[in-house]
Tab-separated table of C-alpha atoms in Angstrom:
chain	number	residue	atom	x	y	z
A	1	GLN	CA	-20.137	-8.832	116.451
A	2	VAL	CA	-20.430	-9.712	120.123
A	3	GLN	CA	-19.364	-13.226	121.096
A	4	LEU	CA	-19.710	-15.071	124.383
A	5	GLN	CA	-17.813	-18.162	125.494
A	6	GLU	CA	-18.484	-20.264	128.576
A	7	SER	CA	-15.671	-22.042	130.390
A	8	GLY	CA	-15.296	-24.134	133.516
A	9	PRO	CA	-15.321	-27.705	134.834
A	10	ARG	CA	-17.635	-30.079	132.992
A	11	LEU	CA	-17.963	-32.493	135.894
A	12	VAL	CA	-18.879	-31.505	139.449
A	13	LYS	CA	-19.429	-33.768	142.433
A	14	PRO	CA	-22.703	-33.682	144.372
A	15	SER	CA	-22.748	-31.144	147.236
A	16	GLU	CA	-19.869	-29.182	145.673
A	17	THR	CA	-19.954	-25.804	143.927
A	18	LEU	CA	-20.379	-25.368	140.187
A	19	SER	CA	-18.274	-22.512	138.807
A	20	LEU	CA	-18.502	-21.111	135.291
A	21	THR	CA	-17.067	-18.051	133.568
A	22	CYS	CA	-18.298	-16.268	130.470
A	23	THR	CA	-15.848	-14.263	128.386
A	24	VAL	CA	-17.282	-11.480	126.237
A	25	SER	CA	-15.630	-10.201	123.086
A	26	GLY	CA	-16.618	-7.692	120.431
A	27	ASP	CA	-18.548	-5.372	122.737
A	28	SER	CA	-18.288	-3.499	125.989
A	29	ILE	CA	-19.280	-5.414	129.082
A	30	SER	CA	-20.020	-2.135	130.810
A	31	THR	CA	-23.256	-1.396	128.981
A	32	TYR	CA	-25.504	-4.388	129.372
A	33	PHE	CA	-27.035	-6.841	131.781
A	34	TRP	CA	-25.552	-10.339	131.528
A	35	SER	CA	-27.363	-13.550	132.358
A	36	TRP	CA	-26.937	-17.250	132.944
A	37	ILE	CA	-29.586	-19.633	131.627
A	38	ARG	CA	-29.612	-23.410	131.860
A	39	GLN	CA	-31.242	-26.276	130.014
A	40	PRO	CA	-31.387	-29.804	131.466
A	41	PRO	CA	-30.880	-32.485	128.820
A	42	GLY	CA	-33.982	-32.766	126.650
A	43	LYS	CA	-35.832	-30.061	128.584
A	44	GLY	CA	-36.637	-26.367	128.396
A	45	LEU	CA	-34.867	-23.177	129.389
A	46	GLU	CA	-34.555	-21.798	132.935
A	47	TRP	CA	-33.233	-18.323	133.710
A	48	ILE	CA	-30.763	-18.455	136.603
A	49	GLY	CA	-29.862	-14.814	137.205
A	50	TYR	CA	-28.305	-11.649	135.853
A	51	ILE	CA	-25.532	-9.259	136.746
A	52	TYR	CA	-24.999	-5.668	135.706
A	53	TYR	CA	-21.495	-4.311	135.135
A	54	SER	CA	-21.829	-2.406	138.392
A	55	GLY	CA	-22.121	-5.719	140.208
A	56	SER	CA	-25.808	-5.589	141.019
A	57	THR	CA	-27.478	-8.957	140.683
A	58	ASN	CA	-30.856	-10.638	140.631
A	59	PHE	CA	-31.687	-14.324	140.737
A	60	ASN	CA	-34.465	-16.779	140.040
A	61	PRO	CA	-36.119	-17.303	143.438
A	62	SER	CA	-35.879	-21.065	142.934
A	63	LEU	CA	-32.074	-20.804	142.940
A	64	LYS	CA	-31.481	-17.622	144.882
A	65	SER	CA	-30.087	-19.251	148.004
A	66	ARG	CA	-27.479	-21.227	146.052
A	67	ALA	CA	-26.495	-18.896	143.213
A	68	SER	CA	-24.048	-16.022	143.115
A	69	MET	CA	-22.517	-14.026	140.288
A	70	SER	CA	-19.579	-11.678	139.867
A	71	VAL	CA	-18.156	-9.516	137.097
A	72	ASP	CA	-14.634	-8.506	136.153
A	73	THR	CA	-14.912	-5.680	133.656
A	74	SER	CA	-11.135	-5.517	133.119
A	75	LYS	CA	-11.173	-9.103	131.834
A	76	TYR	CA	-14.528	-8.806	130.035
A	77	GLN	CA	-15.782	-11.706	132.116
A	78	PHE	CA	-18.673	-12.551	134.375
A	79	SER	CA	-19.063	-15.671	136.464
A	80	LEU	CA	-21.614	-17.971	138.074
A	81	LYS	CA	-21.300	-20.043	141.211
A	82	LEU	CA	-23.978	-22.548	142.183
A	83	SER	CA	-23.474	-24.239	145.527
A	84	SER	CA	-24.622	-27.576	146.940
A	85	VAL	CA	-25.291	-29.060	143.518
A	86	THR	CA	-27.256	-32.248	142.938
A	87	ALA	CA	-27.961	-34.342	139.875
A	88	ALA	CA	-30.893	-32.011	139.147
A	89	ASP	CA	-28.360	-29.275	138.345
A	90	THR	CA	-26.987	-31.267	135.416
A	91	ALA	CA	-27.649	-29.076	132.400
A	92	VAL	CA	-26.239	-27.105	129.519
A	93	TYR	CA	-25.376	-23.701	130.943
A	94	PHE	CA	-25.586	-20.700	128.616
A	95	CYS	CA	-24.377	-17.181	129.206
A	96	ALA	CA	-26.258	-14.456	127.371
A	97	ARG	CA	-26.377	-10.713	126.846
A	98	MET	CA	-29.575	-8.996	127.803
A	99	GLN	CA	-31.000	-6.175	125.721
A	100	LEU	CA	-32.367	-3.434	127.970
A	101	GLY	CA	-32.358	-6.017	130.733
A	102	TYR	CA	-35.364	-7.690	129.165
A	103	TYR	CA	-34.593	-10.337	126.539
A	104	PHE	CA	-31.544	-12.285	125.444
A	105	ASP	CA	-30.073	-11.145	122.131
A	106	HIS	CA	-26.703	-12.887	122.112
A	107	TRP	CA	-25.843	-16.271	123.577
A	108	GLY	CA	-22.770	-18.357	124.187
A	109	GLN	CA	-22.648	-21.823	122.643
A	110	GLY	CA	-23.366	-23.423	126.026
A	111	THR	CA	-21.442	-25.898	128.121
A	112	LEU	CA	-22.752	-29.168	129.539
A	113	VAL	CA	-22.078	-29.532	133.244
A	114	THR	CA	-22.708	-32.951	134.748
A	115	VAL	CA	-23.166	-33.471	138.471
A	116	SER	CA	-21.980	-36.936	139.374
A	117	SER	CA	-19.669	-38.660	141.801
B	1	GLU	CA	-45.213	-16.910	139.196
B	2	ILE	CA	-46.010	-16.305	135.556
B	3	VAL	CA	-46.484	-19.544	133.633
B	4	MET	CA	-45.970	-19.564	129.879
B	5	THR	CA	-47.741	-22.374	128.040
B	6	GLN	CA	-46.914	-23.200	124.447
B	7	SER	CA	-49.028	-25.228	122.069
B	8	PRO	CA	-48.872	-27.579	120.424
B	9	ALA	CA	-45.934	-29.471	121.886
B	10	THR	CA	-45.095	-30.747	118.406
B	11	LEU	CA	-46.238	-29.299	115.090
B	12	SER	CA	-45.820	-31.167	111.800
B	13	VAL	CA	-45.825	-28.961	108.700
B	14	SER	CA	-44.665	-29.478	105.130
B	15	PRO	CA	-41.914	-27.322	103.635
B	16	GLY	CA	-43.334	-24.311	101.821
B	17	GLU	CA	-46.400	-24.145	104.044
B	18	ARG	CA	-47.206	-21.814	106.950
B	19	ALA	CA	-46.674	-22.731	110.594
B	20	THR	CA	-48.515	-21.092	113.478
B	21	LEU	CA	-47.235	-21.526	117.027
B	22	SER	CA	-49.037	-20.336	120.147
B	23	CYS	CA	-47.913	-19.050	123.525
B	24	ARG	CA	-50.247	-18.244	126.401
B	25	ALA	CA	-49.362	-16.381	129.606
B	26	SER	CA	-51.084	-17.112	132.917
B	27	GLN	CA	-51.340	-13.342	133.475
B	28	SER	CA	-51.091	-10.418	131.111
B	29	VAL	CA	-47.541	-9.672	129.978
B	30	SER	CA	-48.595	-6.734	127.772
B	31	SER	CA	-46.333	-6.900	124.694
B	32	ASN	CA	-43.268	-7.899	126.668
B	33	LEU	CA	-42.708	-11.199	124.934
B	34	ALA	CA	-39.847	-12.661	122.933
B	35	TRP	CA	-39.529	-15.718	120.692
B	36	TYR	CA	-36.413	-17.852	120.205
B	37	GLN	CA	-35.420	-20.614	117.816
B	38	GLN	CA	-33.180	-23.451	118.964
B	39	LYS	CA	-31.621	-26.093	116.737
B	40	PRO	CA	-30.072	-29.298	118.123
B	41	GLY	CA	-26.756	-28.684	119.839
B	42	GLN	CA	-27.026	-24.922	119.440
B	43	ALA	CA	-27.884	-21.968	121.612
B	44	PRO	CA	-31.270	-20.307	121.213
B	45	ARG	CA	-31.451	-17.447	118.720
B	46	LEU	CA	-33.599	-14.379	119.278
B	47	LEU	CA	-36.283	-14.052	116.603
B	48	ILE	CA	-38.885	-11.626	117.925
B	49	TYR	CA	-39.065	-9.122	120.791
B	50	GLY	CA	-41.824	-6.788	121.865
B	51	ALA	CA	-44.237	-9.487	120.631
B	52	SER	CA	-43.899	-8.391	117.001
B	53	SER	CA	-40.514	-6.783	116.273
B	54	ARG	CA	-38.049	-8.916	114.341
B	55	ALA	CA	-34.530	-9.108	115.682
B	56	THR	CA	-31.585	-8.101	113.527
B	57	GLY	CA	-31.082	-10.418	110.563
B	58	ILE	CA	-34.305	-12.376	111.006
B	59	PRO	CA	-36.114	-13.054	107.691
B	60	ALA	CA	-39.461	-11.416	107.031
B	61	ARG	CA	-41.182	-14.824	106.857
B	62	PHE	CA	-41.084	-14.810	110.677
B	63	SER	CA	-43.796	-12.705	112.272
B	64	GLY	CA	-45.101	-12.299	115.794
B	65	SER	CA	-48.435	-11.032	117.029
B	66	GLY	CA	-50.567	-10.760	120.136
B	67	SER	CA	-50.664	-8.937	123.449
B	68	GLY	CA	-51.875	-9.570	126.949
B	69	THR	CA	-52.034	-13.320	127.378
B	70	GLU	CA	-52.233	-14.708	123.830
B	71	PHE	CA	-49.361	-14.661	121.357
B	72	THR	CA	-48.598	-16.221	118.002
B	73	LEU	CA	-45.435	-16.863	116.022
B	74	ALA	CA	-46.097	-17.430	112.337
B	75	ILE	CA	-43.561	-18.719	109.853
B	76	ASP	CA	-44.478	-18.395	106.178
B	77	SER	CA	-43.107	-20.575	103.374
B	78	LEU	CA	-41.258	-22.939	105.688
B	79	GLN	CA	-37.652	-23.605	104.746
B	80	SER	CA	-35.672	-26.680	105.766
B	81	GLU	CA	-33.632	-24.600	108.209
B	82	ASP	CA	-36.787	-23.508	110.074
B	83	PHE	CA	-37.444	-26.930	111.572
B	84	ALA	CA	-36.362	-26.518	115.183
B	85	VAL	CA	-37.712	-25.931	118.685
B	86	TYR	CA	-39.280	-22.547	119.426
B	87	TYR	CA	-39.585	-20.917	122.847
B	88	CYS	CA	-41.485	-17.894	124.052
B	89	GLN	CA	-40.239	-15.798	126.996
B	90	GLN	CA	-41.964	-13.105	129.025
B	91	TYR	CA	-40.122	-10.120	130.459
B	92	ASN	CA	-43.057	-8.077	131.696
B	93	TYR	CA	-42.437	-9.178	135.252
B	94	TRP	CA	-38.709	-8.397	135.202
B	95	PRO	CA	-36.485	-9.048	136.961
B	96	MET	CA	-38.073	-12.469	136.739
B	97	TYR	CA	-37.988	-14.049	133.307
B	98	THR	CA	-39.840	-17.215	132.335
B	99	PHE	CA	-39.854	-19.352	129.217
B	100	GLY	CA	-42.486	-21.586	127.725
B	101	GLN	CA	-41.767	-25.285	127.495
B	102	GLY	CA	-41.194	-25.099	123.755
B	103	THR	CA	-42.860	-26.212	120.528
B	104	ARG	CA	-40.999	-28.621	118.279
B	105	LEU	CA	-41.600	-27.841	114.602
B	106	GLU	CA	-40.991	-30.952	112.525
B	107	ILE	CA	-41.138	-31.817	108.861
B	108	LYS	CA	-44.371	-33.462	107.779
Protein backbone atom coordinates (compact mmCIF):
# COMPACT_ATOMS: atom_id res chain seq x y z
CA GLN A 1 0.00 0.00 0.00
CA VAL A 2 1.51 3.30 -1.09
CA GLN A 3 2.12 5.85 1.65
CA LEU A 4 3.16 9.49 1.43
CA GLN A 5 4.62 11.63 4.20
CA GLU A 6 5.23 15.37 4.10
CA SER A 7 8.10 16.94 6.03
CA GLY A 8 9.60 20.39 6.41
CA PRO A 9 9.48 23.56 8.52
CA ARG A 10 6.08 24.39 9.98
CA LEU A 11 6.81 28.09 10.36
CA VAL A 12 8.17 30.33 7.61
CA LYS A 13 8.80 34.06 7.74
CA PRO A 14 7.17 36.40 5.22
CA SER A 15 9.21 36.92 2.03
CA GLU A 16 11.18 33.71 2.65
CA THR A 17 10.94 30.38 0.82
CA LEU A 18 8.70 27.52 1.93
CA SER A 19 10.33 24.12 1.41
CA LEU A 20 8.59 20.77 1.79
CA THR A 21 9.53 17.19 0.94
CA CYS A 22 7.28 14.22 0.35
CA THR A 23 8.63 10.72 0.96
CA VAL A 24 6.93 7.88 -0.90
CA SER A 25 6.90 4.30 0.33
CA GLY A 26 5.24 1.12 -0.88
CA ASP A 27 5.41 1.94 -4.58
CA SER A 28 7.76 3.06 -7.29
CA ILE A 29 8.16 6.79 -7.69
CA SER A 30 9.21 6.24 -11.29
CA THR A 31 5.75 5.43 -12.63
CA TYR A 32 3.46 8.24 -11.64
CA PHE A 33 2.93 11.97 -11.60
CA TRP A 34 3.23 13.50 -8.13
CA SER A 35 1.47 16.64 -6.96
CA TRP A 36 1.31 19.22 -4.22
CA ILE A 37 -2.09 20.54 -3.15
CA ARG A 38 -2.83 23.06 -0.42
CA GLN A 39 -5.78 23.98 1.75
CA PRO A 40 -5.92 27.26 3.70
CA PRO A 41 -7.50 26.85 7.13
CA GLY A 42 -11.25 26.38 6.77
CA LYS A 43 -11.14 26.67 2.98
CA GLY A 44 -11.07 24.49 -0.11
CA LEU A 45 -8.39 22.70 -2.08
CA GLU A 46 -5.94 24.33 -4.53
CA TRP A 47 -3.67 22.34 -6.84
CA ILE A 48 -0.15 23.78 -6.80
CA GLY A 49 1.72 21.69 -9.36
CA TYR A 50 2.98 18.28 -10.39
CA ILE A 51 6.26 16.62 -11.22
CA TYR A 52 6.94 13.48 -13.21
CA TYR A 53 9.81 11.17 -12.27
CA SER A 54 11.69 12.45 -15.29
CA GLY A 55 11.67 15.91 -13.74
CA SER A 56 9.12 17.53 -16.00
CA THR A 57 6.82 19.87 -14.13
CA ASN A 58 3.65 21.89 -14.50
CA PHE A 59 2.21 24.50 -12.17
CA ASN A 60 -0.98 26.35 -11.38
CA PRO A 61 -0.65 29.64 -13.29
CA SER A 62 -1.56 31.53 -10.11
CA LEU A 63 1.61 30.22 -8.45
CA LYS A 64 3.84 29.49 -11.41
CA SER A 65 6.27 32.34 -10.86
CA ARG A 66 6.93 31.36 -7.24
CA ALA A 67 6.75 27.56 -7.27
CA SER A 68 9.34 24.97 -8.19
CA MET A 69 9.54 21.22 -7.71
CA SER A 70 12.24 18.58 -7.85
CA VAL A 71 12.42 14.80 -7.57
CA ASP A 72 15.02 12.43 -6.19
CA THR A 73 14.10 8.96 -7.36
CA SER A 74 16.94 7.33 -5.40
CA LYS A 75 15.43 8.62 -2.15
CA TYR A 76 11.80 8.15 -3.23
CA GLN A 77 11.23 11.83 -2.57
CA PHE A 78 9.87 14.86 -4.34
CA SER A 79 9.97 18.43 -3.10
CA LEU A 80 8.22 21.79 -3.32
CA LYS A 81 9.68 25.25 -2.98
CA LEU A 82 7.45 28.31 -2.84
CA SER A 83 9.25 31.63 -2.78
CA SER A 84 8.32 35.07 -1.45
CA VAL A 85 5.63 33.70 0.84
CA THR A 86 3.00 35.85 2.54
CA ALA A 87 0.33 35.13 5.11
CA ALA A 88 -1.93 34.05 2.24
CA ASP A 89 0.33 31.01 1.77
CA THR A 90 -0.55 29.70 5.23
CA ALA A 91 -2.20 26.36 4.58
CA VAL A 92 -2.14 22.63 5.05
CA TYR A 93 0.08 21.29 2.28
CA PHE A 94 -0.65 17.81 0.94
CA CYS A 95 1.44 15.70 -1.38
CA ALA A 96 -0.47 13.25 -3.55
CA ARG A 97 -0.01 10.59 -6.20
CA MET A 98 -1.73 11.18 -9.48
CA GLN A 99 -3.37 8.36 -11.39
CA LEU A 100 -2.69 8.71 -15.11
CA GLY A 101 -1.79 12.31 -14.37
CA TYR A 102 -5.46 13.11 -13.90
CA TYR A 103 -6.81 12.61 -10.37
CA PHE A 104 -5.33 12.10 -6.93
CA ASP A 105 -5.63 8.55 -5.62
CA HIS A 106 -3.27 8.60 -2.64
CA TRP A 107 -2.55 11.49 -0.32
CA GLY A 108 -0.18 12.30 2.49
CA GLN A 109 -1.67 13.29 5.84
CA GLY A 110 -0.82 16.95 5.21
CA THR A 111 1.31 19.42 7.10
CA LEU A 112 0.27 22.86 8.30
CA VAL A 113 2.70 25.57 7.28
CA THR A 114 2.22 28.97 8.89
CA VAL A 115 3.70 32.13 7.42
CA SER A 116 4.38 34.57 10.22
CA SER A 117 7.17 36.70 11.58
CA GLU B 1 -10.25 29.06 -16.18
CA ILE B 2 -12.70 26.29 -15.43
CA VAL B 3 -14.82 27.04 -12.37
CA MET B 4 -16.40 24.17 -10.46
CA THR B 5 -19.45 25.11 -8.41
CA GLN B 6 -20.86 22.77 -5.80
CA SER B 7 -24.31 22.94 -4.27
CA PRO B 8 -25.58 23.15 -1.70
CA ALA B 9 -22.82 24.49 0.53
CA THR B 10 -24.27 22.51 3.42
CA LEU B 11 -26.64 19.55 3.23
CA SER B 12 -28.46 18.19 6.28
CA VAL B 13 -29.61 14.58 5.98
CA SER B 14 -30.67 11.96 8.50
CA PRO B 15 -28.73 8.71 8.88
CA GLY B 16 -30.19 5.96 6.71
CA GLU B 17 -31.48 8.40 4.11
CA ARG B 18 -30.07 9.30 0.69
CA ALA B 19 -27.91 12.36 0.04
CA THR B 20 -27.52 13.99 -3.36
CA LEU B 21 -24.69 16.45 -3.97
CA SER B 22 -24.24 18.52 -7.11
CA CYS B 23 -21.25 19.83 -9.01
CA ARG B 24 -21.45 22.13 -12.03
CA ALA B 25 -18.61 23.03 -14.40
CA SER B 26 -18.42 26.40 -16.15
CA GLN B 27 -17.50 24.55 -19.36
CA SER B 28 -17.89 20.96 -20.40
CA VAL B 29 -15.43 18.60 -18.73
CA SER B 30 -16.80 15.50 -20.49
CA SER B 31 -16.62 12.69 -17.91
CA ASN B 32 -13.29 13.81 -16.52
CA LEU B 33 -14.49 14.43 -13.00
CA ALA B 34 -13.54 13.02 -9.61
CA TRP B 35 -15.15 13.19 -6.17
CA TYR B 36 -13.33 13.21 -2.83
CA GLN B 37 -14.40 12.89 0.79
CA GLN B 38 -12.60 14.80 3.52
CA LYS B 39 -13.09 14.35 7.25
CA PRO B 40 -11.80 16.87 9.82
CA GLY B 41 -8.05 16.74 10.23
CA GLN B 42 -7.64 14.20 7.44
CA ALA B 43 -6.53 14.21 3.84
CA PRO B 44 -9.14 13.91 1.10
CA ARG B 45 -9.97 10.39 -0.05
CA LEU B 46 -10.75 9.54 -3.66
CA LEU B 47 -14.29 8.21 -4.04
CA ILE B 48 -15.17 8.45 -7.73
CA TYR B 49 -13.24 9.04 -10.96
CA GLY B 50 -14.41 9.21 -14.54
CA ALA B 51 -17.64 10.71 -13.15
CA SER B 52 -19.04 7.30 -12.22
CA SER B 53 -16.30 4.75 -11.45
CA ARG B 54 -15.79 3.93 -7.79
CA ALA B 55 -12.24 3.96 -6.51
CA THR B 56 -10.75 0.88 -4.88
CA GLY B 57 -12.43 0.01 -1.58
CA ILE B 58 -15.27 2.52 -1.88
CA PRO B 59 -18.65 1.08 -0.80
CA ALA B 60 -21.38 0.59 -3.39
CA ARG B 61 -23.64 3.10 -1.59
CA PHE B 62 -21.53 5.83 -3.23
CA SER B 63 -22.43 6.50 -6.84
CA GLY B 64 -21.54 9.20 -9.33
CA SER B 65 -23.33 10.32 -12.46
CA GLY B 66 -23.36 13.05 -15.07
CA SER B 67 -21.28 14.35 -17.95
CA GLY B 68 -20.55 17.65 -19.60
CA THR B 69 -21.29 20.33 -17.04
CA GLU B 70 -23.65 18.67 -14.54
CA PHE B 71 -22.60 15.98 -12.08
CA THR B 72 -24.10 14.28 -9.06
CA LEU B 73 -22.71 12.29 -6.16
CA ALA B 74 -25.33 10.17 -4.44
CA ILE B 75 -24.86 8.40 -1.13
CA ASP B 76 -27.49 5.81 -0.22
CA SER B 77 -28.34 4.71 3.33
CA LEU B 78 -26.13 7.29 5.00
CA GLN B 79 -23.83 5.93 7.68
CA SER B 80 -22.36 7.98 10.52
CA GLU B 81 -18.93 7.85 8.88
CA ASP B 82 -20.27 9.48 5.70
CA PHE B 83 -20.78 12.88 7.30
CA ALA B 84 -17.89 14.92 5.93
CA VAL B 85 -17.00 17.50 3.29
CA TYR B 86 -17.14 16.42 -0.35
CA TYR B 87 -15.21 17.98 -3.23
CA CYS B 88 -15.45 17.56 -6.97
CA GLN B 89 -12.40 18.02 -9.23
CA GLN B 90 -12.14 18.35 -12.99
CA TYR B 91 -9.20 16.99 -14.96
CA ASN B 92 -10.49 17.51 -18.48
CA TYR B 93 -8.34 20.58 -18.91
CA TRP B 94 -5.15 18.94 -17.65
CA PRO B 95 -2.54 19.95 -16.84
CA MET B 96 -4.72 22.38 -14.95
CA TYR B 97 -6.82 20.84 -12.21
CA THR B 98 -9.56 22.65 -10.30
CA PHE B 99 -11.70 21.72 -7.33
CA GLY B 100 -15.14 22.81 -6.29
CA GLN B 101 -15.50 24.72 -3.05
CA GLY B 102 -16.98 21.71 -1.26
CA THR B 103 -20.30 20.56 0.17
CA ARG B 104 -20.51 19.86 3.89
CA LEU B 105 -22.78 16.89 4.62
CA GLU B 106 -24.07 17.13 8.17
CA ILE B 107 -26.33 15.05 10.36
CA LYS B 108 -29.92 16.26 10.49
